[in-house]
């Protein structure tokens, strides 16, 4: 199958990881993939797919959204006409191009699938104002123009359906993780940071990630000197937070870690992974931590609570993150047997429901279903 994948290569975020992992797996499965993305000068990225690339011009891009140039639509159209894919899959980048893609693909008679990543609060809560709310309001009327829109959970499917997206156009395919690569194993990370107990946050340092609630709880819990908190990631709030929560509180700021093997080493050596977000989709960082066998704590937002339910981890109320963590952190510090048990349960949950192999199998089945539907519709018109 020839697939034109439209996604992100930078800056690093969950969408980038999703595109990398899925396209690599599709290539491993014998499919042909062309990767179309907004270009910029980039160093060699770790484990990036070895496939045909097409660069799309842009004015600005961030971890949240992208602004293409005026001629980006023409470049995209000409590229798809030249590639002649069987199917187009857009890992939506919150870009104006997302809204014209259905029209482009309809003119070229190409089936079109989208993956809608935008995070949400979940379980009936109001969406956080700002980018998330705007994205759902803007995208809902257009997603019905795609042959299918992939979301990560039934909660997200119900939300889009309430906003008017036809139910038959929505497919639930959860994120998946490579359970061979992300697996329990030896790590020297504790020795490196001289820690007996290691707590890890990995993600953007941005308001919606609610990192300050974790930092305040850590400080108030008065964790002993043998417990360390590693903060892995970068973002707009990092400079100000790092100033007030530094090494004097046994908090170590590692910034963005580009080396994937280094990130895996951190997860393997950690005791507890904490994700205090106010909104999420389905966090790949959470799934990676679970797959490495580390005990996980996350808020009940997006699909993250669904992933950790029935004992696979600890689920926090997003309204009271600080007070809950202030109690839980010393508990997990003093009871290693608890974190070991939760780490085993987290690993098993991923093996049961969130492997990359299962994700790819369901994705290819969806491609096949859409192609058959398109072929049937074409034959009826003929």
Short mmCIF file of C-alpha atoms in Angstrom, two decimals:
data_model
loop_
_atom_site.label_atom_id
_atom_site.label_comp_id
_atom_site.label_asym_id
_atom_site.label_seq_id
_atom_site.Cartn_x
_atom_site.Cartn_y
_atom_site.Cartn_z
CA UNK A 1 0.00 0.00 0.00
CA UNK A 2 1.28 3.48 -0.89
CA UNK A 3 0.65 5.95 1.93
CA UNK A 4 1.19 9.70 1.91
CA UNK A 5 1.70 10.70 5.54
CA UNK A 6 1.27 14.37 6.43
CA UNK A 7 2.64 15.18 9.88
CA UNK A 8 5.29 16.86 11.99
CA UNK A 9 9.02 16.26 12.23
CA UNK A 10 9.73 19.09 14.68
CA UNK A 11 9.59 20.66 17.20
CA UNK A 12 9.50 17.60 19.42
CA UNK A 13 6.04 16.72 20.80
CA UNK A 14 3.64 13.79 20.93
CA UNK A 15 2.58 14.36 17.32
CA UNK A 16 6.21 14.00 16.20
CA UNK A 17 6.64 10.75 18.15
CA UNK A 18 3.34 9.43 16.77
CA UNK A 19 4.38 10.15 13.18
CA UNK A 20 7.83 8.61 13.68
CA UNK A 21 6.61 5.41 15.32
CA UNK A 22 3.67 4.79 12.96
CA UNK A 23 5.57 5.47 9.74
CA UNK A 24 8.50 3.32 10.87
CA UNK A 25 6.11 0.46 11.64
CA UNK A 26 4.30 0.85 8.30
CA UNK A 27 7.63 0.70 6.49
CA UNK A 28 8.61 -2.40 8.47
CA UNK A 29 5.32 -3.94 7.35
CA UNK A 30 6.28 -3.55 3.70
CA UNK A 31 4.19 -0.49 2.89
CA UNK A 32 5.51 2.47 0.90
CA UNK A 33 5.41 5.75 2.82
CA UNK A 34 6.03 9.30 1.68
CA UNK A 35 6.37 11.76 4.56
CA UNK A 36 5.14 15.31 3.95
CA UNK A 37 5.98 17.85 6.65
CA UNK A 38 6.67 21.51 7.27
CA UNK A 39 10.39 21.94 6.70
CA UNK A 40 13.18 23.72 8.47
CA UNK A 41 16.89 23.23 8.97
CA UNK A 42 17.17 20.20 11.19
CA UNK A 43 19.93 18.01 12.51
CA UNK A 44 19.59 14.25 12.06
CA UNK A 45 16.74 13.10 14.24
CA UNK A 46 16.94 9.93 16.26
CA UNK A 47 15.39 6.85 14.62
CA UNK A 48 13.63 8.87 11.91
CA UNK A 49 11.99 6.83 9.10
CA UNK A 50 14.07 6.21 6.01
CA UNK A 51 11.51 7.15 3.39
CA UNK A 52 10.76 9.74 0.73
CA UNK A 53 10.24 13.19 2.26
CA UNK A 54 8.44 16.20 0.86
CA UNK A 55 8.94 19.56 2.58
CA UNK A 56 6.09 22.04 2.85
CA UNK A 57 6.85 25.75 3.28
CA UNK A 58 5.71 27.51 6.44
CA UNK A 59 5.86 30.89 8.16
CA UNK A 60 5.80 29.69 11.77
CA UNK A 61 5.43 26.46 13.69
CA UNK A 62 5.45 25.45 17.34
CA UNK A 63 4.59 22.39 19.39
CA UNK A 64 0.94 23.50 19.24
CA UNK A 65 0.19 24.90 15.77
CA UNK A 66 1.64 25.67 12.33
CA UNK A 67 1.13 28.58 9.90
CA UNK A 68 1.91 27.59 6.27
CA UNK A 69 2.93 29.96 3.50
CA UNK A 70 0.39 31.00 0.89
CA UNK A 71 1.79 28.55 -1.69
CA UNK A 72 1.86 25.55 0.67
CA UNK A 73 -1.49 24.33 -0.69
CA UNK A 74 -0.11 24.31 -4.23
CA UNK A 75 3.05 22.47 -3.14
CA UNK A 76 0.97 19.88 -1.27
CA UNK A 77 -1.41 19.34 -4.21
CA UNK A 78 1.41 18.93 -6.72
CA UNK A 79 3.24 16.54 -4.39
CA UNK A 80 0.20 14.30 -3.92
CA UNK A 81 -0.43 14.29 -7.67
CA UNK A 82 3.17 13.19 -8.22
CA UNK A 83 3.25 10.57 -5.43
CA UNK A 84 -0.10 8.98 -6.44
CA UNK A 85 -0.72 7.36 -3.04
CA UNK A 86 -3.46 4.81 -2.37
CA UNK A 87 -4.41 6.74 0.74
CA UNK A 88 -3.54 10.00 2.51
CA UNK A 89 -3.17 10.08 6.30
CA UNK A 90 -2.88 13.46 8.00
CA UNK A 91 -1.66 13.57 11.59
CA UNK A 92 -3.30 16.93 12.10
CA UNK A 93 -0.88 19.72 13.00
CA UNK A 94 -3.43 22.45 13.85
CA UNK A 95 -2.76 24.19 10.57
CA UNK A 96 -5.01 25.96 8.04
CA UNK A 97 -3.99 23.22 5.58
CA UNK A 98 -6.03 20.76 7.64
CA UNK A 99 -9.23 22.47 6.47
CA UNK A 100 -8.44 22.37 2.73
CA UNK A 101 -7.06 18.83 2.69
CA UNK A 102 -10.49 17.20 2.09
CA UNK A 103 -11.05 19.44 -0.94
CA UNK A 104 -7.59 18.67 -2.31
CA UNK A 105 -8.00 14.92 -1.88
CA UNK A 106 -11.51 14.96 -3.33
CA UNK A 107 -10.21 16.61 -6.51
CA UNK A 108 -7.44 14.00 -6.73
CA UNK A 109 -9.85 11.17 -5.83
CA UNK A 110 -7.71 10.16 -2.85
CA UNK A 111 -9.13 8.66 0.37
CA UNK A 112 -8.24 10.80 3.38
CA UNK A 113 -7.80 9.84 7.03
CA UNK A 114 -7.00 12.17 9.92
CA UNK A 115 -5.63 11.63 13.40
CA UNK A 116 -6.98 14.28 15.76
CA UNK A 117 -4.52 14.75 18.63
CA UNK A 118 -5.88 17.82 20.37
CA UNK A 119 -6.04 17.25 24.16
CA UNK A 120 -9.14 17.70 26.26
CA UNK A 121 -10.18 17.63 29.90
CA UNK A 122 -12.40 14.55 29.65
CA UNK A 123 -15.33 12.95 31.49
CA UNK A 124 -17.77 15.79 30.87
CA UNK A 125 -15.48 18.55 32.10
CA UNK A 126 -15.40 21.77 30.17
CA UNK A 127 -12.51 22.09 27.77
CA UNK A 128 -9.75 24.34 29.00
CA UNK A 129 -10.19 27.72 27.33
CA UNK A 130 -7.70 28.68 24.66
CA UNK A 131 -6.18 26.47 22.01
CA UNK A 132 -8.02 23.28 22.96
CA UNK A 133 -11.49 24.85 22.97
CA UNK A 134 -10.84 26.73 19.76
CA UNK A 135 -9.51 23.61 18.04
CA UNK A 136 -12.57 21.50 18.88
CA UNK A 137 -14.97 24.25 17.84
CA UNK A 138 -13.12 24.84 14.57
CA UNK A 139 -12.45 21.25 13.61
CA UNK A 140 -15.76 19.55 14.40
CA UNK A 141 -17.62 20.90 11.33
CA UNK A 142 -14.73 19.86 9.03
CA UNK A 143 -13.85 16.41 10.35
CA UNK A 144 -16.93 14.94 8.69
CA UNK A 145 -15.27 15.76 5.35
CA UNK A 146 -12.51 13.24 6.08
CA UNK A 147 -13.22 9.59 5.23
CA UNK A 148 -12.29 8.75 8.83
CA UNK A 149 -10.98 10.63 11.85
CA UNK A 150 -8.91 8.61 14.32
CA UNK A 151 -9.15 9.46 18.02
CA UNK A 152 -7.60 7.66 20.98
CA UNK A 153 -10.54 6.88 23.26
CA UNK A 154 -14.30 6.45 23.43
CA UNK A 155 -14.49 9.58 25.59
CA UNK A 156 -12.99 11.66 22.78
CA UNK A 157 -15.24 9.97 20.23
CA UNK A 158 -18.33 10.88 22.26
CA UNK A 159 -17.12 14.47 22.59
CA UNK A 160 -16.68 14.90 18.83
CA UNK A 161 -20.03 13.23 18.18
CA UNK A 162 -21.70 15.75 20.52
CA UNK A 163 -20.09 18.50 18.46
CA UNK A 164 -21.66 17.12 15.27
CA UNK A 165 -19.04 14.82 13.74
CA UNK A 166 -20.89 11.83 12.19
CA UNK A 167 -20.36 8.73 14.32
CA UNK A 168 -19.54 6.57 11.30
CA UNK A 169 -16.64 8.92 10.45
CA UNK A 170 -14.88 8.42 13.79
CA UNK A 171 -12.54 5.50 14.51
CA UNK A 172 -11.09 4.79 17.97
CA UNK A 173 -7.52 3.49 17.71
CA UNK A 174 -5.50 4.09 20.89
CA UNK A 175 -1.86 5.09 20.77
CA UNK A 176 0.57 2.20 20.91
CA UNK A 177 4.14 1.80 22.12
CA UNK A 178 6.98 -0.45 20.98
CA UNK A 179 7.06 -2.83 23.95
CA UNK A 180 10.41 -4.32 22.93
CA UNK A 181 12.19 -0.99 22.82
CA UNK A 182 10.32 0.44 25.82
CA UNK A 183 10.75 -2.38 28.30
CA UNK A 184 12.09 -2.92 31.83
CA UNK A 185 15.86 -3.20 31.96
CA UNK A 186 19.10 -2.19 33.62
CA UNK A 187 19.85 1.49 34.19
CA UNK A 188 22.62 3.46 35.90
CA UNK A 189 20.51 6.59 36.23
CA UNK A 190 20.10 6.34 40.02
CA UNK A 191 23.82 6.04 40.53
CA UNK A 192 24.39 8.99 38.19
CA UNK A 193 22.17 11.25 40.28
CA UNK A 194 23.00 9.64 43.64
CA UNK A 195 19.40 8.76 44.39
CA UNK A 196 17.79 5.90 46.25
CA UNK A 197 14.33 6.83 44.94
CA UNK A 198 13.77 8.52 41.59
CA UNK A 199 10.62 10.35 40.48
CA UNK A 200 10.25 11.44 36.84
CA UNK A 201 8.23 14.03 34.91
CA UNK A 202 8.63 14.00 31.12
CA UNK A 203 6.82 16.43 28.85
CA UNK A 204 6.46 20.06 27.87
CA UNK A 205 6.91 22.69 30.57
CA UNK A 206 3.73 24.56 29.68
CA UNK A 207 0.63 25.75 31.57
CA UNK A 208 -1.63 22.89 30.47
CA UNK A 209 0.87 20.35 31.83
CA UNK A 210 0.39 21.73 35.37
CA UNK A 211 4.03 21.07 36.30
CA UNK A 212 4.04 23.72 39.03
CA UNK A 213 1.46 21.73 41.02
CA UNK A 214 3.91 18.82 41.06
CA UNK A 215 6.82 21.07 42.03
CA UNK A 216 4.89 22.70 44.87
CA UNK A 217 3.76 19.31 46.16
CA UNK A 218 7.33 18.02 46.04
CA UNK A 219 8.60 21.02 47.98
CA UNK A 220 5.79 20.82 50.57
CA UNK A 221 6.24 17.06 51.03
CA UNK A 222 9.81 17.75 52.16
CA UNK A 223 11.20 14.70 50.37
CA UNK A 224 14.48 13.44 51.78
CA UNK A 225 17.86 14.06 50.12
CA UNK A 226 17.98 10.52 48.76
CA UNK A 227 14.86 11.13 46.65
CA UNK A 228 15.27 13.10 43.42
CA UNK A 229 12.78 14.52 40.96
CA UNK A 230 13.96 14.56 37.32
CA UNK A 231 12.17 17.05 35.08
CA UNK A 232 12.66 16.07 31.44
CA UNK A 233 11.45 18.54 28.82
CA UNK A 234 11.41 22.16 27.76
CA UNK A 235 8.82 24.85 27.29
CA UNK A 236 7.82 28.44 28.02
CA UNK A 237 7.54 28.01 31.81
CA UNK A 238 10.88 26.28 32.32
CA UNK A 239 13.02 29.39 33.03
CA UNK A 240 10.70 30.78 35.71
CA UNK A 241 9.96 27.45 37.40
CA UNK A 242 13.58 26.35 37.42
CA UNK A 243 14.50 29.54 39.26
CA UNK A 244 12.22 28.74 42.21
CA UNK A 245 12.47 24.94 42.26
CA UNK A 246 16.09 23.95 41.92
CA UNK A 247 18.65 21.49 43.20
CA UNK A 248 18.25 22.76 46.77
CA UNK A 249 14.96 20.83 46.71
CA UNK A 250 16.53 17.80 44.99
CA UNK A 251 14.86 18.75 41.71
CA UNK A 252 17.04 18.19 38.64
CA UNK A 253 16.16 19.91 35.36
CA UNK A 254 17.43 17.95 32.35
CA UNK A 255 15.76 19.99 29.62
CA UNK A 256 14.81 18.35 26.34
CA UNK A 257 16.56 15.00 25.93
CA UNK A 258 16.84 14.24 22.21
CA UNK A 259 18.50 10.83 22.62
CA UNK A 260 15.70 8.26 22.78
CA UNK A 261 17.91 5.65 24.44
CA UNK A 262 18.74 8.16 27.17
CA UNK A 263 15.03 8.75 27.76
CA UNK A 264 14.47 5.01 28.01
CA UNK A 265 17.34 4.72 30.50
CA UNK A 266 15.69 7.41 32.66
CA UNK A 267 12.36 5.58 32.63
CA UNK A 268 13.93 2.21 33.38
CA UNK A 269 15.79 3.66 36.35
CA UNK A 270 12.85 5.61 37.77
CA UNK A 271 10.50 4.48 40.51
CA UNK A 272 7.52 6.74 39.79
CA UNK A 273 6.39 8.62 36.67
CA UNK A 274 4.11 11.62 37.28
CA UNK A 275 1.91 13.40 34.73
CA UNK A 276 -0.15 16.17 36.40
CA UNK A 277 -1.74 17.58 33.20
CA UNK A 278 -4.92 19.62 33.04
CA UNK A 279 -5.66 18.36 29.52
CA UNK A 280 -4.34 15.44 27.45
CA UNK A 281 -5.21 13.29 24.47
CA UNK A 282 -3.58 9.95 25.19
CA UNK A 283 -0.07 10.62 26.42
CA UNK A 284 2.64 8.66 24.63
CA UNK A 285 5.03 9.60 27.42
CA UNK A 286 2.70 7.90 29.88
CA UNK A 287 2.48 4.76 27.74
CA UNK A 288 6.26 4.67 27.35
CA UNK A 289 6.74 4.93 31.10
CA UNK A 290 4.19 2.18 31.74
CA UNK A 291 5.85 -0.04 29.17
CA UNK A 292 9.19 0.39 30.97
CA UNK A 293 7.59 -0.96 34.16
CA UNK A 294 7.60 2.23 36.22
CA UNK A 295 4.74 3.05 38.61
CA UNK A 296 2.60 5.80 37.10
CA UNK A 297 0.51 8.64 38.51
CA UNK A 298 -1.58 10.74 36.11
CA UNK A 299 -4.61 13.00 36.14
CA UNK A 300 -8.01 11.85 34.94
CA UNK A 301 -7.95 13.94 31.77
CA UNK A 302 -8.16 12.92 28.13
CA UNK A 303 -7.79 9.14 27.94
CA UNK A 304 -5.05 8.92 30.58
CA UNK A 305 -7.42 7.93 33.37
CA UNK A 306 -8.84 5.21 31.15
CA UNK A 307 -5.34 3.82 30.62
CA UNK A 308 -4.60 3.64 34.36
CA UNK A 309 -7.96 2.44 35.63
CA UNK A 310 -8.57 -0.91 37.38
CA UNK A 311 -5.29 -0.75 39.26
CA UNK A 312 -2.79 -0.07 36.48
CA UNK A 313 -1.75 3.17 38.17
CA UNK A 314 -2.88 6.01 40.40
CA UNK A 315 -5.43 8.44 38.97
CA UNK A 316 -5.54 12.03 40.27
CA UNK A 317 -8.38 14.52 40.29
CA UNK A 318 -7.03 17.39 38.14
CA UNK A 319 -8.62 19.93 40.51
CA UNK A 320 -6.62 18.80 43.55
CA UNK A 321 -3.30 17.62 42.11
CA UNK A 322 -1.05 19.39 44.62
CA UNK A 323 -2.79 18.13 47.77
CA UNK A 324 -3.02 14.57 46.45
CA UNK A 325 0.64 14.46 45.44
CA UNK A 326 1.70 15.93 48.75
CA UNK A 327 0.27 12.77 50.36
CA UNK A 328 1.31 10.27 47.69
CA UNK A 329 4.94 11.29 47.21
CA UNK A 330 6.11 10.32 50.74
CA UNK A 331 4.03 7.13 50.51
CA UNK A 332 5.78 6.06 47.32
CA UNK A 333 9.12 7.13 48.72
CA UNK A 334 8.78 4.94 51.79
CA UNK A 335 7.13 1.87 50.22
CA UNK A 336 9.18 0.53 47.29
CA UNK A 337 7.11 -2.65 47.20
CA UNK A 338 4.10 -0.54 46.17
CA UNK A 339 5.90 1.04 43.23
CA UNK A 340 7.22 -2.35 42.08
CA UNK A 341 3.70 -3.80 42.05
CA UNK A 342 2.24 -0.79 40.22
CA UNK A 343 5.08 -0.91 37.69
CA UNK A 344 4.28 -4.54 36.92
CA UNK A 345 0.60 -3.76 36.52
CA UNK A 346 1.40 -0.80 34.24
CA UNK A 347 3.58 -2.94 32.00
CA UNK A 348 0.89 -5.61 31.75
CA UNK A 349 -1.78 -3.04 30.85
CA UNK A 350 0.32 -1.86 27.91
CA UNK A 351 0.95 -5.44 26.77
CA UNK A 352 -2.79 -6.13 26.91
CA UNK A 353 -4.12 -3.02 25.18
CA UNK A 354 -1.56 -0.47 23.97
CA UNK A 355 1.12 -2.14 21.86
CA UNK A 356 2.33 -0.57 18.63
CA UNK A 357 1.72 -3.85 16.78
CA UNK A 358 -1.98 -3.79 17.70
CA UNK A 359 -2.17 -0.12 16.74
CA UNK A 360 -0.68 -0.77 13.30
CA UNK A 361 -2.87 -3.81 12.68
CA UNK A 362 -6.01 -1.81 13.38
CA UNK A 363 -4.71 1.11 11.31
CA UNK A 364 -4.04 -1.07 8.25
CA UNK A 365 -7.49 -2.65 8.66
CA UNK A 366 -8.96 0.86 8.64
CA UNK A 367 -7.04 1.77 5.48
CA UNK A 368 -8.37 -1.39 3.80
CA UNK A 369 -11.93 -0.65 4.91
CA UNK A 370 -11.81 2.93 3.58
CA UNK A 371 -10.30 1.82 0.26
CA UNK A 372 -13.02 -0.82 -0.20
CA UNK A 373 -15.70 1.73 0.63
CA UNK A 374 -14.26 4.21 -1.86
CA UNK A 375 -14.05 1.50 -4.54
CA UNK A 376 -17.67 0.50 -3.95
CA UNK A 377 -18.84 4.11 -4.14
CA UNK A 378 -16.88 4.66 -7.38
CA UNK A 379 -18.29 1.50 -9.00
CA UNK A 380 -21.85 2.59 -8.12
CA UNK A 381 -21.31 6.00 -9.70
CA UNK A 382 -19.90 4.33 -12.82
#
